XYZ file of C-alpha atoms in Angstrom:
767
model
C 13.832 -69.712 228.847
C 15.981 -71.344 226.409
C 19.166 -69.774 225.511
C 18.043 -69.141 221.986
C 14.734 -67.523 223.372
C 16.831 -65.248 226.007
C 19.634 -64.089 222.837
C 15.987 -63.114 220.861
C 14.510 -61.447 223.488
C 17.615 -59.456 223.661
C 18.274 -58.772 219.972
C 14.666 -57.658 219.606
C 15.007 -55.420 223.141
C 18.315 -53.763 220.886
C 16.222 -53.729 217.778
C 13.342 -51.756 219.567
C 16.397 -48.983 221.019
C 17.957 -48.655 217.627
C 14.534 -47.941 216.299
C 13.917 -45.356 219.224
C 17.303 -44.006 218.146
C 16.153 -43.332 214.738
C 12.311 -41.919 215.767
C 14.741 -39.553 217.430
C 16.741 -38.270 214.577
C 13.537 -38.381 212.707
C 12.223 -35.208 215.210
C 15.297 -33.544 214.531
C 15.265 -34.004 210.745
C 11.450 -33.158 210.539
C 12.096 -29.897 212.616
C 15.256 -28.516 210.017
C 13.090 -29.450 207.316
C 9.807 -27.858 207.899
C 11.908 -24.515 208.578
C 13.712 -24.568 205.429
C 10.866 -25.695 203.012
C 8.883 -22.666 204.178
C 12.314 -20.415 203.697
C 12.018 -22.206 200.408
C 8.668 -21.344 199.093
C 9.081 -18.058 200.532
C 12.185 -18.124 198.355
C 10.631 -18.861 195.337
C 7.415 -16.519 196.068
C 9.032 -13.307 196.569
C 11.938 -14.289 193.768
C 11.390 -11.777 191.580
C 10.465 -9.114 193.967
C 13.966 -9.499 195.860
C 15.151 -8.931 192.713
C 15.885 -4.758 191.225
C 14.913 -5.548 187.381
C 16.282 -2.202 185.184
C 17.850 -2.499 182.030
C 17.468 0.506 180.466
C 21.177 1.670 181.603
C 24.100 -0.059 181.272
C 25.183 -0.246 184.960
C 21.706 -1.134 185.600
C 21.883 -4.485 183.157
C 24.860 -5.569 185.363
C 23.554 -4.776 188.956
C 20.240 -6.948 187.883
C 22.238 -9.728 186.696
C 24.524 -10.167 190.074
C 21.631 -9.369 191.770
C 19.323 -12.355 189.792
C 22.651 -14.305 190.127
C 22.826 -13.849 194.459
C 18.954 -14.973 195.104
C 19.221 -17.731 192.640
C 22.713 -19.162 194.777
C 20.649 -19.083 197.684
C 17.518 -20.743 196.661
C 19.876 -23.029 195.248
C 21.323 -23.607 198.400
C 18.591 -23.734 200.470
C 17.052 -26.396 197.905
C 20.502 -28.690 198.116
C 19.731 -28.571 201.821
C 16.361 -29.652 201.635
C 17.179 -32.890 199.331
C 20.004 -33.614 201.469
C 17.884 -33.982 204.516
C 14.936 -35.693 202.125
C 17.642 -38.068 201.695
C 18.748 -39.042 205.565
C 14.881 -39.192 206.005
C 14.490 -41.866 203.896
C 17.181 -43.783 204.550
C 16.038 -43.451 208.437
C 12.697 -44.832 206.787
C 14.400 -48.103 205.784
C 16.646 -48.147 208.699
C 13.505 -48.466 210.732
C 11.706 -51.241 208.687
C 14.946 -53.291 208.937
C 17.777 -52.001 210.667
C 20.244 -54.626 209.967
C 20.547 -57.985 208.833
C 23.815 -59.324 210.209
C 26.115 -59.338 213.293
C 29.315 -60.772 213.898
C 31.186 -60.486 217.701
C 35.314 -59.607 216.418
C 38.224 -60.075 218.915
C 40.744 -57.670 217.160
C 43.764 -58.988 218.096
C 45.964 -59.192 220.594
C 42.623 -60.231 222.604
C 41.019 -56.860 223.350
C 37.299 -56.779 224.141
C 35.247 -58.240 222.026
C 32.756 -56.060 219.856
C 29.506 -56.473 218.277
C 29.371 -55.214 214.768
C 25.461 -54.921 213.095
C 25.409 -54.392 209.048
C 22.668 -52.955 207.764
C 22.191 -50.899 204.115
C 23.537 -47.730 205.728
C 25.302 -46.763 208.911
C 23.838 -45.683 212.196
C 25.310 -43.202 214.415
C 23.772 -42.817 218.032
C 22.939 -39.996 219.407
C 25.579 -38.435 220.404
C 27.807 -39.968 216.939
C 29.989 -41.010 218.842
C 29.456 -44.916 217.993
C 28.070 -46.788 215.341
C 24.657 -49.145 215.956
C 25.034 -49.557 212.093
C 27.746 -50.367 210.167
C 27.286 -50.161 206.592
C 27.688 -52.856 204.343
C 30.123 -51.366 202.269
C 32.010 -50.703 205.048
C 35.645 -51.970 205.638
C 35.049 -53.899 208.664
C 31.971 -55.563 207.142
C 33.331 -57.365 204.862
C 34.453 -59.937 207.953
C 30.620 -61.239 207.544
C 30.522 -61.527 203.852
C 33.760 -63.883 203.830
C 34.914 -65.893 207.034
C 33.249 -68.152 209.137
C 33.756 -68.050 213.251
C 37.466 -68.819 213.548
C 40.156 -66.322 212.415
C 39.347 -63.549 210.485
C 41.268 -60.741 208.638
C 40.290 -57.558 207.123
C 41.700 -54.451 205.705
C 40.863 -50.948 206.703
C 42.020 -47.859 205.161
C 44.986 -47.552 206.848
C 46.221 -50.895 208.064
C 45.530 -54.891 208.008
C 43.141 -55.908 210.819
C 43.557 -59.298 212.354
C 41.592 -61.059 214.976
C 38.547 -63.758 215.829
C 35.171 -64.056 214.865
C 33.687 -65.509 218.541
C 29.887 -65.164 216.750
C 28.065 -65.089 213.064
C 24.331 -63.877 213.163
C 21.810 -63.524 210.456
C 18.128 -61.660 211.218
C 15.260 -61.122 208.485
C 13.678 -58.409 210.661
C 10.280 -56.930 208.786
C 8.847 -53.804 210.364
C 10.855 -53.156 213.319
C 10.034 -56.994 214.326
C 12.645 -60.276 214.166
C 11.188 -62.479 212.167
C 13.861 -64.897 211.979
C 17.402 -65.050 213.420
C 20.523 -67.914 213.245
C 23.330 -68.384 213.692
C 25.491 -69.219 210.887
C 29.175 -70.484 209.212
C 30.592 -68.875 206.400
C 27.467 -69.692 203.651
C 25.227 -66.102 203.682
C 22.335 -67.354 204.576
C 20.689 -70.663 202.965
C 17.922 -69.844 205.412
C 17.549 -66.418 204.305
C 18.739 -67.061 200.446
C 15.506 -69.803 201.013
C 13.011 -66.977 202.030
C 14.460 -64.579 199.535
C 14.505 -66.352 196.826
C 11.413 -67.926 197.325
C 9.280 -64.565 196.952
C 7.678 -63.888 193.711
C 9.861 -62.186 190.674
C 9.899 -58.280 191.093
C 9.268 -56.096 188.474
C 12.409 -54.195 189.516
C 15.706 -55.654 190.406
C 15.999 -56.263 194.344
C 19.017 -55.313 196.562
C 21.246 -58.743 197.691
C 23.190 -56.699 200.221
C 21.536 -59.398 202.699
C 22.859 -62.513 201.098
C 26.016 -61.179 199.366
C 27.864 -64.442 198.815
C 32.134 -64.721 199.268
C 32.769 -64.882 195.924
C 30.208 -62.264 194.646
C 31.740 -60.117 197.718
C 35.165 -60.570 195.456
C 33.765 -58.652 192.812
C 32.361 -56.173 194.925
C 35.489 -54.775 197.043
C 38.079 -55.436 193.921
C 39.983 -52.543 194.087
C 43.433 -54.301 192.249
C 42.429 -54.706 188.784
C 42.074 -51.974 185.740
C 39.748 -55.321 184.411
C 37.706 -57.493 185.971
C 36.016 -60.021 184.256
C 32.915 -61.987 185.695
C 31.661 -65.377 183.966
C 28.792 -66.134 185.852
C 26.085 -68.388 184.825
C 22.933 -67.956 184.526
C 21.193 -66.728 187.597
C 24.839 -66.326 189.735
C 23.751 -62.889 190.501
C 26.870 -61.225 188.359
C 24.251 -58.228 187.992
C 23.564 -57.240 191.202
C 27.113 -57.931 191.915
C 27.910 -55.387 190.013
C 25.280 -52.849 191.413
C 27.011 -53.403 194.754
C 29.939 -52.985 193.718
C 29.577 -49.403 191.990
C 27.490 -48.611 195.560
C 30.708 -49.726 197.326
C 32.751 -47.818 194.771
C 30.828 -44.883 195.689
C 30.888 -45.529 199.238
C 34.619 -46.038 199.264
C 35.878 -43.176 197.325
C 32.821 -41.236 197.643
C 35.580 -38.018 197.885
C 36.745 -38.662 193.968
C 34.738 -40.508 192.737
C 30.706 -39.444 192.003
C 27.845 -41.143 189.818
C 28.689 -39.182 187.222
C 31.850 -40.642 186.871
C 30.386 -44.162 186.399
C 29.170 -45.547 183.123
C 26.711 -49.193 182.862
C 25.975 -50.066 179.010
C 23.095 -52.234 179.481
C 21.788 -54.786 177.431
C 18.549 -53.223 176.625
C 16.574 -50.400 177.975
C 14.116 -52.275 179.430
C 17.052 -53.883 181.915
C 17.998 -50.111 182.416
C 14.298 -49.638 183.721
C 14.631 -52.961 185.576
C 17.862 -52.023 187.484
C 16.934 -48.403 187.779
C 16.258 -49.421 191.655
C 18.888 -50.288 193.583
C 20.923 -47.971 193.705
C 18.541 -45.542 195.246
C 17.653 -48.191 197.037
C 21.246 -48.055 199.427
C 20.980 -44.515 198.923
C 23.297 -44.266 195.886
C 22.372 -41.515 192.455
C 22.120 -43.767 189.996
C 25.057 -43.806 187.500
C 25.176 -42.682 183.655
C 23.478 -46.014 182.930
C 22.825 -46.259 178.431
C 22.644 -48.973 175.778
C 25.259 -49.754 173.484
C 23.381 -48.576 170.746
C 22.554 -45.083 171.817
C 25.630 -44.493 172.709
C 27.025 -44.957 169.011
C 24.201 -43.323 167.984
C 25.658 -40.261 169.692
C 29.119 -40.599 168.543
C 27.576 -41.146 164.858
C 24.788 -38.440 164.720
C 22.048 -37.352 163.296
C 20.575 -38.390 159.892
C 21.323 -42.416 159.393
C 19.741 -45.463 159.933
C 21.277 -47.515 162.543
C 20.022 -51.267 162.857
C 19.855 -52.328 166.222
C 21.118 -55.449 167.313
C 18.072 -56.724 167.899
C 16.972 -55.935 164.429
C 19.655 -57.747 163.564
C 19.032 -60.925 165.604
C 15.377 -61.364 164.127
C 17.146 -60.500 160.314
C 19.391 -63.986 161.386
C 16.167 -65.668 162.679
C 13.709 -65.159 160.354
C 15.820 -64.240 156.788
C 17.337 -68.058 155.909
C 16.886 -68.870 152.842
C 17.003 -65.373 151.423
C 18.587 -64.049 148.492
C 21.673 -62.090 150.514
C 21.379 -64.411 153.852
C 24.504 -66.250 153.563
C 26.463 -62.826 152.234
C 25.005 -60.792 155.159
C 26.051 -63.856 157.593
C 29.810 -64.057 156.549
C 29.535 -59.776 156.454
C 28.486 -60.035 159.997
C 31.465 -62.732 160.946
C 33.890 -60.033 159.178
C 33.321 -57.131 160.386
C 32.502 -57.638 163.980
C 36.712 -59.116 163.998
C 39.671 -57.991 164.759
C 40.981 -58.025 160.733
C 38.144 -55.794 159.763
C 39.972 -53.243 161.791
C 43.157 -54.049 160.653
C 41.696 -53.481 157.299
C 40.161 -50.398 158.068
C 43.900 -49.113 159.662
C 45.086 -50.378 156.575
C 42.824 -47.495 154.283
C 43.573 -44.740 156.708
C 46.672 -45.783 156.306
C 45.967 -45.195 152.349
C 44.269 -41.702 153.131
C 47.524 -40.213 154.120
C 48.411 -39.508 150.432
C 45.189 -39.086 148.993
C 41.285 -39.803 149.040
C 39.384 -38.197 151.573
C 36.870 -36.422 150.700
C 35.499 -32.913 151.536
C 31.951 -30.592 151.085
C 31.996 -27.081 149.725
C 31.783 -24.499 152.256
C 28.796 -22.537 150.783
C 27.013 -19.386 152.510
C 23.927 -18.167 151.297
C 23.986 -20.321 148.135
C 27.157 -19.610 147.041
C 30.264 -21.383 147.509
C 33.108 -19.585 149.568
C 35.526 -22.500 149.857
C 34.934 -25.177 147.433
C 35.881 -28.822 148.336
C 38.691 -29.201 145.799
C 40.652 -26.120 147.971
C 40.092 -27.551 150.840
C 41.578 -30.774 150.260
C 44.624 -29.167 147.801
C 45.138 -27.413 151.354
C 44.707 -31.018 154.076
C 47.382 -32.470 151.055
C 49.757 -30.009 151.046
C 50.561 -29.780 154.990
C 53.772 -32.170 156.036
C 52.696 -35.846 155.179
C 54.487 -36.557 158.547
C 51.182 -34.678 160.691
C 48.630 -37.243 161.613
C 45.116 -36.677 159.688
C 43.209 -35.263 163.059
C 46.119 -33.089 163.529
C 46.059 -31.999 159.923
C 42.377 -31.776 160.380
C 42.851 -28.835 163.156
C 45.204 -27.208 161.095
C 42.739 -27.005 158.458
C 39.934 -25.582 160.639
C 42.171 -22.800 161.648
C 43.038 -21.775 158.075
C 39.093 -22.453 157.469
C 38.556 -20.347 159.832
C 40.401 -17.406 159.140
C 39.161 -17.454 155.220
C 35.810 -17.264 156.271
C 36.751 -14.438 158.740
C 37.747 -11.889 155.553
C 34.583 -13.435 153.744
C 32.743 -12.372 156.733
C 34.405 -8.349 157.150
C 33.530 -7.713 153.112
C 29.862 -9.046 153.759
C 29.458 -6.510 156.016
C 28.926 -3.751 153.352
C 26.232 -5.769 150.969
C 22.936 -4.418 151.211
C 21.291 -8.058 152.546
C 22.631 -7.458 155.871
C 20.686 -3.715 156.366
C 18.068 -5.051 155.679
C 18.806 -8.070 158.990
C 19.922 -4.951 160.760
C 15.947 -3.467 160.553
C 15.005 -6.413 162.495
C 17.025 -6.699 165.730
C 15.841 -6.454 168.947
C 15.669 -2.802 170.859
C 18.669 -4.082 173.260
C 20.936 -4.435 170.116
C 20.283 -1.306 169.576
C 21.219 0.095 172.925
C 24.365 -2.269 173.052
C 25.200 -0.459 169.870
C 24.608 3.387 170.783
C 26.706 2.866 174.239
C 29.477 1.402 172.221
C 28.733 4.729 169.756
C 29.029 7.123 172.787
C 32.625 5.260 173.805
C 34.627 6.317 169.985
C 34.549 8.546 167.824
C 31.693 11.160 168.149
C 32.423 12.646 165.097
C 31.876 8.997 163.331
C 28.380 9.132 162.072
C 27.791 6.322 160.544
C 29.511 4.285 163.309
C 25.872 2.762 165.073
C 25.513 1.467 161.545
C 28.717 0.060 161.266
C 28.329 -2.131 164.670
C 25.032 -3.150 163.951
C 26.347 -4.443 160.521
C 28.838 -6.155 162.672
C 26.863 -7.677 164.683
C 24.223 -8.913 162.010
C 27.082 -10.693 160.191
C 28.818 -12.632 163.114
C 25.906 -13.557 164.241
C 25.655 -15.115 160.616
C 28.701 -16.018 160.030
C 28.679 -17.707 163.959
C 26.668 -21.065 163.131
C 29.034 -21.141 159.322
C 31.997 -21.331 162.400
C 30.178 -23.491 164.563
C 29.859 -26.311 162.120
C 33.451 -25.703 160.758
C 34.455 -26.215 164.143
C 32.571 -29.353 164.216
C 34.926 -30.670 160.636
C 31.501 -30.660 158.641
C 33.510 -29.704 156.099
C 34.582 -33.842 156.056
C 32.274 -36.083 154.262
C 33.228 -38.635 156.528
C 30.404 -40.765 154.998
C 31.641 -40.726 151.377
C 35.124 -41.388 151.916
C 33.962 -44.497 154.207
C 32.352 -45.343 150.755
C 35.204 -45.664 149.508
C 36.713 -48.695 151.368
C 33.984 -50.468 149.736
C 33.611 -49.197 146.507
C 37.869 -48.700 144.968
C 40.137 -49.757 147.460
C 41.390 -53.208 146.894
C 42.797 -54.167 150.590
C 45.528 -56.850 150.193
C 43.872 -59.704 152.407
C 40.253 -59.886 152.542
C 37.734 -62.693 152.733
C 36.046 -64.642 150.122
C 33.356 -62.843 148.766
C 34.351 -59.397 149.370
C 33.280 -57.771 146.155
C 29.630 -59.279 147.390
C 30.220 -57.942 150.867
C 31.213 -54.269 149.036
C 28.132 -53.848 146.919
C 26.034 -54.653 149.245
C 27.964 -52.427 152.233
C 28.060 -49.925 149.376
C 23.973 -49.483 148.652
C 23.600 -49.235 152.560
C 25.986 -46.689 153.047
C 24.434 -44.697 149.770
C 21.013 -44.530 151.557
C 22.813 -43.689 154.780
C 21.705 -46.530 156.237
C 24.048 -48.383 158.644
C 23.801 -52.311 159.116
C 24.505 -53.083 163.457
C 28.169 -54.534 162.044
C 28.609 -51.506 160.459
C 27.680 -48.735 163.500
C 30.899 -49.650 165.556
C 33.767 -49.867 162.461
C 31.890 -46.308 160.924
C 32.764 -44.231 164.136
C 36.399 -45.918 164.804
C 36.765 -44.403 160.966
C 35.372 -41.457 162.015
C 37.038 -41.089 165.047
C 40.706 -42.039 163.354
C 40.130 -39.262 160.459
C 38.259 -36.410 162.869
C 40.220 -37.148 166.005
C 38.944 -39.391 168.985
C 36.472 -38.270 171.708
C 38.345 -40.277 174.713
C 36.120 -39.686 177.500
C 38.782 -39.182 180.942
C 35.683 -38.588 182.713
C 34.738 -41.730 183.070
C 36.520 -43.815 185.874
C 34.768 -46.936 186.333
C 32.733 -48.827 182.800
C 30.652 -52.054 183.830
C 29.154 -53.813 181.017
C 26.589 -56.062 181.446
C 26.111 -59.315 178.922
C 29.398 -58.409 177.817
C 29.816 -62.097 175.816
C 27.195 -60.215 173.439
C 29.787 -57.750 172.510
C 31.724 -58.732 169.143
C 35.769 -58.237 169.250
C 35.622 -55.203 167.033
C 33.304 -53.690 169.781
C 35.265 -54.265 172.840
C 38.286 -53.103 171.061
C 36.304 -49.955 170.177
C 35.567 -49.195 173.731
C 39.062 -49.490 174.740
C 40.178 -46.786 172.754
C 37.040 -44.756 173.802
C 38.157 -45.095 177.515
C 42.123 -45.657 177.418
C 42.166 -44.563 181.543
C 38.557 -46.294 182.698
C 39.176 -49.457 184.964
C 36.370 -51.651 183.333
C 34.194 -54.496 184.699
C 32.520 -57.162 182.135
C 29.741 -59.480 182.986
C 28.842 -62.027 181.195
C 28.058 -65.768 180.205
C 29.293 -67.383 177.238
C 26.229 -69.930 177.963
C 23.909 -67.227 176.278
C 25.859 -65.339 173.630
C 22.809 -64.762 171.644
C 24.508 -62.471 168.733
C 25.634 -63.902 165.419
C 28.594 -61.649 165.866
C 29.821 -63.050 169.406
C 30.774 -66.576 168.040
C 34.794 -65.670 167.796
C 37.359 -63.864 169.659
C 34.558 -62.980 172.621
C 36.307 -60.794 175.124
C 34.985 -63.463 177.708
C 36.592 -65.948 175.740
C 40.052 -65.335 175.118
C 42.729 -63.886 177.259
C 44.482 -61.767 174.786
C 43.888 -58.649 177.001
C 45.167 -55.552 178.599
C 47.536 -56.176 181.662
C 46.211 -56.322 184.987
C 42.792 -57.932 184.514
C 41.561 -61.020 187.273
C 39.056 -63.273 186.368
C 36.231 -64.353 188.432
C 34.306 -67.895 187.535
C 30.611 -67.255 189.670
C 29.165 -71.456 189.198
C 25.712 -71.106 191.805
C 22.789 -70.343 190.242
C 20.844 -68.691 192.467
C 17.309 -67.965 190.042
C 15.887 -71.245 189.368
C 14.727 -73.974 191.199
C 17.002 -77.014 191.753
C 15.353 -78.698 189.288
C 15.310 -76.184 186.327
C 19.099 -75.983 186.733
C 19.509 -79.517 187.090
C 17.950 -80.046 183.507
C 18.794 -76.848 181.849
C 22.829 -77.715 182.674
C 22.479 -80.302 180.252
C 22.348 -78.253 177.505
C 24.441 -75.447 178.397
C 26.282 -74.435 175.425
C 29.575 -73.746 177.734
C 31.645 -76.646 179.765
C 31.475 -74.529 182.922
C 30.366 -76.103 186.134
C 26.882 -75.626 186.690
C 25.690 -75.950 190.102
C 22.144 -75.610 191.463
C 21.489 -73.680 194.997
C 19.077 -76.408 197.154
C 15.436 -74.752 196.394
C 13.563 -77.045 195.524
C 10.515 -77.039 193.019
C 8.550 -79.101 190.430
C 10.154 -80.264 187.345
C 10.210 -79.080 184.008
C 6.953 -79.347 182.011
C 6.997 -80.744 178.628
C 3.586 -80.792 177.096
C 2.525 -82.121 173.712
C -0.180 -81.591 171.510
C -1.838 -83.470 168.440
C -1.991 -80.362 166.512
C -1.460 -76.674 167.089
C -5.052 -75.497 166.904
C -4.855 -76.396 170.702
C -1.864 -74.263 171.967
C -3.909 -70.931 172.621
C -6.543 -73.701 174.911
C -2.894 -75.612 176.476
C -1.082 -71.482 177.225
C -4.351 -70.221 179.031
C -5.433 -73.608 180.699
C -1.311 -73.551 181.895
C -1.134 -69.759 182.609
C -4.472 -69.979 184.995
C -2.675 -72.847 186.479
C -0.112 -70.630 187.685
C -1.359 -67.642 188.924
C -3.888 -70.426 190.783
C -0.043 -71.329 192.787
C 0.751 -67.169 192.852
C 2.901 -66.636 190.270
C 2.776 -63.053 189.760
C 4.848 -62.793 186.717
C 4.809 -65.668 184.037
C 6.744 -64.933 180.478
C 5.937 -66.736 177.195
C 9.236 -66.024 175.801
C 9.659 -66.671 172.034
C 12.610 -67.036 169.551
C 11.601 -63.988 167.497
C 9.828 -60.704 167.592
C 8.035 -62.533 164.571
C 6.654 -65.439 166.858
C 5.972 -63.050 169.709
C 3.786 -61.242 168.226
C 1.955 -64.152 166.236
C 1.603 -65.469 170.031
C 0.039 -62.106 171.137
C -2.569 -62.177 168.125
C -3.053 -65.525 169.753
C -3.818 -65.029 172.951
C -5.081 -61.432 173.591
C -8.591 -61.850 173.006
C -8.770 -64.711 175.024
C -6.510 -63.414 178.506
C -4.815 -60.183 179.835
C -1.383 -60.073 178.382
C 0.682 -57.436 177.290
C 3.423 -57.549 174.609
C 7.090 -56.471 175.332
C 9.363 -55.435 172.129
C 12.363 -53.005 171.978
C 10.846 -50.242 172.394
C 9.584 -51.469 175.899
C 10.937 -49.797 178.367
C 9.418 -51.498 182.144
C 7.140 -53.473 182.447
C 3.944 -54.366 185.275
C 2.932 -57.566 186.809
C 0.649 -60.458 184.623
C 1.312 -62.208 182.011
C 3.826 -60.908 179.004
C 5.195 -62.214 175.259
C 8.435 -61.555 174.299
C 10.906 -62.300 172.257
C 14.367 -64.185 174.052
C 16.772 -61.329 173.298
C 14.738 -58.876 175.272
C 14.041 -61.506 178.526
C 17.836 -61.227 179.081
C 19.067 -60.112 182.482
C 15.276 -60.456 183.627
C 13.648 -63.247 185.636
C 10.025 -64.570 185.693
C 8.108 -66.462 188.650
C 7.023 -68.973 185.544
C 8.082 -68.958 182.101
C 6.409 -70.903 178.871
C 8.271 -71.786 175.759
C 5.427 -71.978 173.447
C 7.255 -73.285 170.396
C 9.856 -76.236 171.826
C 10.015 -78.036 168.922
C 12.956 -79.519 167.216
C 11.696 -77.409 164.031
C 10.987 -74.722 165.375
C 15.104 -74.746 167.736
C 16.601 -76.476 164.198
C 20.042 -75.695 164.554
C 23.178 -75.244 166.816
C 23.147 -71.932 166.606
C 19.485 -71.889 168.047
C 21.563 -73.569 171.765
C 22.060 -70.560 173.437
C 18.950 -68.977 172.755
C 17.123 -71.968 174.214
C 19.248 -72.639 176.847
C 18.633 -68.518 177.915
C 14.892 -68.734 177.174
C 14.890 -71.520 179.502
C 17.089 -70.164 182.271
C 14.230 -67.210 182.997
C 12.329 -68.811 185.377
C 12.228 -68.563 188.802
C 9.767 -71.245 189.951
C 8.405 -73.149 186.914
C 9.432 -73.738 183.475
C 7.166 -75.133 180.611
C 7.420 -76.154 177.305
C 4.879 -76.838 175.147
C 5.467 -79.056 171.265
C 3.284 -80.077 168.685
C 6.313 -81.978 166.832
C 9.132 -84.101 168.209
C 10.319 -81.676 170.793
C 13.632 -79.946 169.959
C 17.443 -81.498 170.125
C 18.418 -79.274 173.421
C 15.457 -81.500 175.783
C 16.373 -84.658 174.187
C 20.221 -84.466 175.741
C 18.519 -83.985 179.250
C 18.046 -87.465 181.057
C 14.306 -88.426 180.708
C 13.962 -88.525 184.566
C 14.901 -84.375 184.693
C 11.614 -83.396 183.336
C 7.844 -85.213 183.201
C 5.894 -85.020 180.001
C 2.440 -83.887 179.465
C 0.010 -84.929 176.890
């Protein structure tokens, strides 16, 4: 038997031993959970039987509430314990299938005994809870596996810096408890392991990459120093995967003080949110707060507004070229996305300190209690040194005092007694007990108590609106910026931009370029809502955020560490061409930039083709995974398009590709493709409202495909006429780089200029 065979037999024996330990732990947990489950069911079943309910007497009401609370707390505690055991069982099930993926033999200085360290997705102790059978990939010692080849190595423990030597570094592919592959390796985490992982079909959800984390990705994951970490990664470099592993690492490293609620992730769209939703639970962590920037803005702006999405803005940019107001709108987008516009708003707010803020009447039962003129007079009577938000607080206190005086007067009016008659039994009971506590000779006391209760309830809604500062007409005041105020510096076509914006605002409609500025303005006059609970903010596809948007985010999360992930080659939105946060260096202190240049998603042939027309200047290195060259199919006429696409799809399916995407330039084009194919082949259209996708043939616009990968990609119109402008470069590049294994482009005319920039031997032409 060879040494290699001996090693494999030994390693398989260890896997078997570890699985036996897992079986024992599972058995213990199942015995615990069985009793707990029965206990929870019994508690739920008999919940109201074990609670004495009596609402006739006040003392009985208090006793009833205490009894319900006690029973609910007991049930909640049992359910939590049951849930925790359930999570442990899920982790053990994953470990049973593949207990670990790596091993290092480490000799700690000064020449101590060699320690065999096995690394997996979660820690596993032996039966006595004394020794680690498997170390969690996030443990400090596990960083050795990702950062060093055999030889001298060092890692940071929680208390100290540990030096030593790695004498062996081994990787495993374990499935269903059996070693399918095993090999010793140097620094790179598994070309063999990566080849296998990347050679598989695309998944409808993103997979965990803990077994194949590369050294540069590990720097991202374990970075604890930087307040601002900027990751510039080429398409398919694993930046999003690394960011999710970073979240899992931070939750593990700071588990006592950092919780999932303290972490926020801005995704590019709901589809992407669904795509990545499985990664953290796979690693045994709860999902963090995920939202899109659009939804974040909608929450801040409030109801009653029509807000254009970034996708609708993109569709306008791509499909309305030549329309009457197109050039003005494009200039407006450019200017309102810049810091110059932010400075203009700041100047306007300074102007409002002396006058101009619009207020609303405070009305009650169709009568004006306090007029907007009275509110304005009071506001501008306050000391000019007080900031606008602080003045708003003082006005709120004044208004509440005035409303309280009106509330007192209303108690005696006839309408109140009409409302009293509609009160329930409990209200009368409370009034009766209060009556008993006071002067028994006052025969009308009970009625007074009931009248006071009615008026209190009615005025509570009014007071709530005042506390929410609804007496300020923020929209009307913002509109003054475009109708009355004359700024010192302004763009060339400012009057036309103002006319266009004022018309939109009159309809309570905010374009995408106006949404962030409006919320910024609203925060500046009403008082911002800085979120101190967020400790870490992750922004994916950060290249698609404007300078204004990024500045607003920094204002809103002033005490938050941020991780920005993006690729300037994929900056597809109109507002990202200037002052992009991933490009300029005018950033806050203590920032760090990590660049990922190796692309793992696509085959070597696809990367070799697309790097010729990549918009940025970054070097792009392909991972050494072989495939076929991209195909360019030339048609004699567009009438053959449907047949050509169906034939190409059938060929791809025969090769075993399961997720095939027809990626279009616009939603308009994707709708045309869907209607062209839907009666001939099974196809699903994806749009802004799509929250998840299944395997099969999909049709979607390029801006919804960002961050997602497919087995094969078809571009149905790769003509020069369709991708005509330099601004289309990022769109075409992004569409091409979604393909893992095969890329097919179709044109009935001359190919677009980007294809022609590539060397002719980098793709194949079929007629």
